[in-house]
mmCIF file of C-alpha atoms in Angstrom:
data_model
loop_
_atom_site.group_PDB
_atom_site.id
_atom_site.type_symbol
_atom_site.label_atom_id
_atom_site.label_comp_id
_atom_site.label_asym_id
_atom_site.label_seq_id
_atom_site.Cartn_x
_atom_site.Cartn_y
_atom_site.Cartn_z
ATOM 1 C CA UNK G 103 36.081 104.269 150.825
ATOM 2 C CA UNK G 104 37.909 102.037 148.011
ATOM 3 C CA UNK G 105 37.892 104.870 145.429
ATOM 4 C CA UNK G 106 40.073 107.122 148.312
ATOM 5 C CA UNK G 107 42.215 103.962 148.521
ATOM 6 C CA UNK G 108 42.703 103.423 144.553
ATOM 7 C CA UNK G 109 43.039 107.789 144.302
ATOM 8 C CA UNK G 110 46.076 107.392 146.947
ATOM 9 C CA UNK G 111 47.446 104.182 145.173
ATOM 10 C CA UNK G 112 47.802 106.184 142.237
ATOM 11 C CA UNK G 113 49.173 109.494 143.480
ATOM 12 C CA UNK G 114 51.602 107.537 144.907
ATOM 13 C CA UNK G 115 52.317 106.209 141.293
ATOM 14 C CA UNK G 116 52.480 110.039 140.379
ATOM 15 C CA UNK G 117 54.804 110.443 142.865
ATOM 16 C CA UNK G 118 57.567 107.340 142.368
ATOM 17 C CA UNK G 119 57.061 108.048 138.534
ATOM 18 C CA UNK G 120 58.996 111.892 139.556
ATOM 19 C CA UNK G 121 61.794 109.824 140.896
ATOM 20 C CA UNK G 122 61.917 107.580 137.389
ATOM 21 C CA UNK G 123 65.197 109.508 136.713
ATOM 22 C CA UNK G 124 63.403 110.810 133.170
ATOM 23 C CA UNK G 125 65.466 114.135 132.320
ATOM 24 C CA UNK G 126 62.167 116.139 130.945
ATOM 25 C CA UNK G 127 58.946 114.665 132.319
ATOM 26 C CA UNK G 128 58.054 116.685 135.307
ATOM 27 C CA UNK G 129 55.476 115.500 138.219
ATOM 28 C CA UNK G 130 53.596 117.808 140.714
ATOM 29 C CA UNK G 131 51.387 117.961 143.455
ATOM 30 C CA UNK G 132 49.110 120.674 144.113
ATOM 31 C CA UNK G 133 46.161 121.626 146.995
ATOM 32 C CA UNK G 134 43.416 124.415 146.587
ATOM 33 C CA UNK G 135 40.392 125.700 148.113
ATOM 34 C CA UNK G 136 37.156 125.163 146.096
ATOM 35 C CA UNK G 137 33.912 126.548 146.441
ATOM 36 C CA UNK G 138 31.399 123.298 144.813
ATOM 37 C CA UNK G 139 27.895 122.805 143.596
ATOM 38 C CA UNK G 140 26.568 119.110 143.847
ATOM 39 C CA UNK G 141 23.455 118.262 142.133
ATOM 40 C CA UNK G 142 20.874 115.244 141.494
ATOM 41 C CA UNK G 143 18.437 114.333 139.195
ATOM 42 C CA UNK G 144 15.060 113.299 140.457
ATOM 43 C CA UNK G 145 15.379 109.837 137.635
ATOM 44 C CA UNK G 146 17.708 109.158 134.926
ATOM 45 C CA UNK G 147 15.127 110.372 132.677
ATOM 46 C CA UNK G 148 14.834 113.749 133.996
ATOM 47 C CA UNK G 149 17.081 116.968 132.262
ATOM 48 C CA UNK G 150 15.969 118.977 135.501
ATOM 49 C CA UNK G 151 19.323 118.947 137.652
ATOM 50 C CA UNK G 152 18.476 120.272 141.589
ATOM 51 C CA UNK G 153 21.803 121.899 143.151
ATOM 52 C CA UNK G 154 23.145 122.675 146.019
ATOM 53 C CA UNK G 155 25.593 125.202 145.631
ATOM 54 C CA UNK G 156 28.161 127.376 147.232
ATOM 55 C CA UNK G 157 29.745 124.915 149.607
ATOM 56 C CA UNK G 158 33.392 125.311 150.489
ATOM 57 C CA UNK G 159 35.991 122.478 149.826
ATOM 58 C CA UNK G 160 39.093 121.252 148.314
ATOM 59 C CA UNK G 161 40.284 119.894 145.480
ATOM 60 C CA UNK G 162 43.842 117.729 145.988
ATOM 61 C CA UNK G 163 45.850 115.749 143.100
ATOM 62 C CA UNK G 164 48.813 115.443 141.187
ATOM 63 C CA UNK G 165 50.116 115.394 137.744
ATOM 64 C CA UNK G 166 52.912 113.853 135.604
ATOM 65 C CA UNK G 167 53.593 115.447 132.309
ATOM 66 C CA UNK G 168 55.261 113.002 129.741
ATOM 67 C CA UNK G 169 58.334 114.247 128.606
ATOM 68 C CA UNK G 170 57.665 115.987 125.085
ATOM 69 C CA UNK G 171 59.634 118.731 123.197
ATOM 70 C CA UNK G 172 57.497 121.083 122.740
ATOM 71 C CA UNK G 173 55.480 124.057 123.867
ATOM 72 C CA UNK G 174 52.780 121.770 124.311
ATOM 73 C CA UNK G 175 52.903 119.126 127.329
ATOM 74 C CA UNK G 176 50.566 116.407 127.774
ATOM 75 C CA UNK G 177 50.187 113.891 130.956
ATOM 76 C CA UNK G 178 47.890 112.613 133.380
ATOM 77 C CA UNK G 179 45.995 114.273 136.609
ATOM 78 C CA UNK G 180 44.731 112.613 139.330
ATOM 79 C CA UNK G 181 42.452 114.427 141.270
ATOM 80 C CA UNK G 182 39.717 114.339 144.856
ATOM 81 C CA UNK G 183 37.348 117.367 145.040
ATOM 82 C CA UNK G 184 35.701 117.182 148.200
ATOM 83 C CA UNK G 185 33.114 119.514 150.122
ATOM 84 C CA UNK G 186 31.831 118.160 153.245
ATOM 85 C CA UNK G 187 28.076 118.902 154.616
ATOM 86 C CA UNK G 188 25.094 118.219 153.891
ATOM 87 C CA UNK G 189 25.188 120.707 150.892
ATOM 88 C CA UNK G 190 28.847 119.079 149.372
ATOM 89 C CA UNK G 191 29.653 115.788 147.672
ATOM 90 C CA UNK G 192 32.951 113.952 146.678
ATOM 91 C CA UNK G 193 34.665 113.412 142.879
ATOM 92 C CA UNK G 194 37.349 111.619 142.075
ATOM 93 C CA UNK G 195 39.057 111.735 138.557
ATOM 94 C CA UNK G 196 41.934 110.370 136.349
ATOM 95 C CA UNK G 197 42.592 112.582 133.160
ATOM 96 C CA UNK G 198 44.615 113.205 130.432
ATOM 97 C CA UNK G 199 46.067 116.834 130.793
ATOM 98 C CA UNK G 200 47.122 119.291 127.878
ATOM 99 C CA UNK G 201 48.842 122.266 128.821
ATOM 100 C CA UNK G 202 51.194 125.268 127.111
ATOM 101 C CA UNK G 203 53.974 126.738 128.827
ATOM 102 C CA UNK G 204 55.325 129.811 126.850
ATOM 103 C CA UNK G 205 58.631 130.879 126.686
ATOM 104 C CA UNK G 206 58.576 134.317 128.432
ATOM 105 C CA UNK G 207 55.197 134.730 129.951
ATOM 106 C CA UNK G 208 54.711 133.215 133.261
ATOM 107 C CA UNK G 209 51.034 132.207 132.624
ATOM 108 C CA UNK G 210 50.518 128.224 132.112
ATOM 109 C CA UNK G 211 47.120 126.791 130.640
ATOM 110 C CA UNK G 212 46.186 123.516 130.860
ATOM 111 C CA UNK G 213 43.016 121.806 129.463
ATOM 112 C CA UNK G 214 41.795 118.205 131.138
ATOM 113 C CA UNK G 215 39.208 115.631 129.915
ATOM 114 C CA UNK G 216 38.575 112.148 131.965
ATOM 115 C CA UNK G 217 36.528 110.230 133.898
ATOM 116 C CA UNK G 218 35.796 108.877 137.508
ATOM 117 C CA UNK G 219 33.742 108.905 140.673
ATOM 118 C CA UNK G 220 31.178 111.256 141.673
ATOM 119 C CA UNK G 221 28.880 111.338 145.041
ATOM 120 C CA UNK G 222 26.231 113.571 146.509
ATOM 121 C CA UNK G 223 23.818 112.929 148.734
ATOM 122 C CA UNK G 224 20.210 114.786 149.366
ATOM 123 C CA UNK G 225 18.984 116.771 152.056
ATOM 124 C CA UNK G 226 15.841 117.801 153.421
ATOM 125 C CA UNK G 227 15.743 120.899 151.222
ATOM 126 C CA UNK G 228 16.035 118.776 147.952
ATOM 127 C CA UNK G 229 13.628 116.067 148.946
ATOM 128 C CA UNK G 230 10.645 118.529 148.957
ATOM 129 C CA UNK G 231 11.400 119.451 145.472
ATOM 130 C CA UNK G 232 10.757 115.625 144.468
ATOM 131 C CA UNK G 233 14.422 114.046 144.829
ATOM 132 C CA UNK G 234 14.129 110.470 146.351
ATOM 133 C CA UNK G 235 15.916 111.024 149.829
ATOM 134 C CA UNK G 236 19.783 108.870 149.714
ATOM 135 C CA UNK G 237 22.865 108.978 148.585
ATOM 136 C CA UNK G 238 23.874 109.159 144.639
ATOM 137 C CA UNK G 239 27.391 107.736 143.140
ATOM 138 C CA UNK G 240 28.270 106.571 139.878
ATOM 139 C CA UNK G 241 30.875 106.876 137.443
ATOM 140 C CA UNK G 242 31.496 110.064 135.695
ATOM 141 C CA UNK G 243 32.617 112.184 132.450
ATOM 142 C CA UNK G 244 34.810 115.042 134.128
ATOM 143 C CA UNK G 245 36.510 118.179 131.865
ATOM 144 C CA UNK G 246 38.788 121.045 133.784
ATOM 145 C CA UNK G 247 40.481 124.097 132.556
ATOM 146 C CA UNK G 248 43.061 126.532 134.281
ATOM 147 C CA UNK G 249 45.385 129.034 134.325
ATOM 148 C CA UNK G 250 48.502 128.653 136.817
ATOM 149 C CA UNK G 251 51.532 131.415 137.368
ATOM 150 C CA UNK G 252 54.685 130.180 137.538
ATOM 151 C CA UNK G 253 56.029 131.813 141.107
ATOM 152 C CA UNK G 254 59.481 129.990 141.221
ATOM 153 C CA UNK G 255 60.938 127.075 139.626
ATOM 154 C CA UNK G 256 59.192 124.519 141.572
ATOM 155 C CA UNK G 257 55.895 126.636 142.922
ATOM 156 C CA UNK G 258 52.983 127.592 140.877
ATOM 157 C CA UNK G 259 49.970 129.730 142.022
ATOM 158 C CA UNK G 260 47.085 128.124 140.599
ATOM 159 C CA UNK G 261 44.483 130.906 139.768
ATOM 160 C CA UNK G 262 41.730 129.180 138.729
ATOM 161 C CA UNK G 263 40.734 125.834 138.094
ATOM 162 C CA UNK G 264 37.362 125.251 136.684
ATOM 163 C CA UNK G 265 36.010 121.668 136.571
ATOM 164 C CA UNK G 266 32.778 119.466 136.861
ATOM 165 C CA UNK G 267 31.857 115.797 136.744
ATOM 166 C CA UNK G 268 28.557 114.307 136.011
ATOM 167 C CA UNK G 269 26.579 111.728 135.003
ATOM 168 C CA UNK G 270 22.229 111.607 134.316
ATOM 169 C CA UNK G 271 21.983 111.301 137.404
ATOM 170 C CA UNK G 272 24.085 113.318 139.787
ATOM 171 C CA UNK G 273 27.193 115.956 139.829
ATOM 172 C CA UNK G 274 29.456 117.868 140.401
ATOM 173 C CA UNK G 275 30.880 121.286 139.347
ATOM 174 C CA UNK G 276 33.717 123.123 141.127
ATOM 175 C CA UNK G 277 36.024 126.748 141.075
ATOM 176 C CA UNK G 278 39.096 126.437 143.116
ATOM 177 C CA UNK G 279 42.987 128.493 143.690
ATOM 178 C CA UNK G 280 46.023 127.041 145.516
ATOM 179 C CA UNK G 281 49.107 125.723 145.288
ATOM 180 C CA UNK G 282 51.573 123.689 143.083
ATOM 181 C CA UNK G 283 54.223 122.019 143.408
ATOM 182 C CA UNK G 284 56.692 120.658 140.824
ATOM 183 C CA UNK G 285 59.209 117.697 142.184
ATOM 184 C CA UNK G 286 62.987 118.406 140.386
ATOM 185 C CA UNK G 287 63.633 121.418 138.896
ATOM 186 C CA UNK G 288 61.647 122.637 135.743
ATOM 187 C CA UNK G 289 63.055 122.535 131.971
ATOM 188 C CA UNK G 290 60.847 124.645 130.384
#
């Protein structure tokens, strides 16, 4: 439960950090609905991932862009994924975030690349196949892409977000739409 505790400690970071008074940084919050596939390895050794896929969840998190001039924005996401049952898992994730906001268009793509927490456990189903029965965390190598429409000034609809975390010997890969939302109005 101490990796919940450090992810809310630093959303709230996210969070004071909108308040900073800096005229073009821009923080957000945003909620979605994920469909997840958690998966273990039967040893460290093995390259034979077992999944368990097609479990609902949610991914939650926040982001602070740094305030740049450009096109181009750049920041850090914070993010939980979490599908519960016996066929989910939990991530956890801190990454840096590179995005484009065009002029015109109201399409926004973003490109993330971090690390953090992930956490499945097995089931019945996967212990036949030769998976040692328990639970599975460890640290993590995590990479996300998306595609969010800008719906107002401070509300996004987040399309798709496409993400997984893994390490040898569990993981976690995710699909998820929602919502965004930007604290202070936008400048670009």
């Amino acid at each position: 439960m101490s990796r919940f505790r450090f992810s809310k400690q630093l959303l709230g970071l996210l969070v004071v950090l909108c308040f900073s008074g800096s005229a073009k940084a821009q923080a957000s919050v945003y909620g979605s609905i994920a469909i997840t596939g958690s998966g273990v390895a039967p040893s460290a050794t093995s390259s034979n991932y077992y999944f368990k896929s097609g479990a609902p969840g949610f991914v939650v998190g926040g982001f602070y862009n740094f305030p740049i001039q450009s096109r181009l924005t750049a920041g850090l996401d914070l993010r939980v994924t979490n599908s519960p049952g016996i066929k989910g898992g939990t991530a956890s994730a801190l990454a840096f975030r590179i995005g484009f906001v065009p002029n015109v268009v109201r399409l926004r793509t973003y490109f993330e690349i971090g690390g953090g927490v992930v956490s499945t456990s097995t089931n019945a189903e996967l212990v036949n196949d030769g998976v040692p029965a328990g639970t599975y965390t460890g640290g993590a190598a995590m990479i996300a892409f998306g595609l969010d429409i800008r719906i107002t000034n401070r509300i996004d609809f987040r399309l798709l977000d496409i993400g997984s975390e893994a390490n040898s010997s569990n993981g976690m890969a995710y699909a998820n739409s929602g919502i965004v939302f930007h604290f202070g109005p936008r400048k670009f």
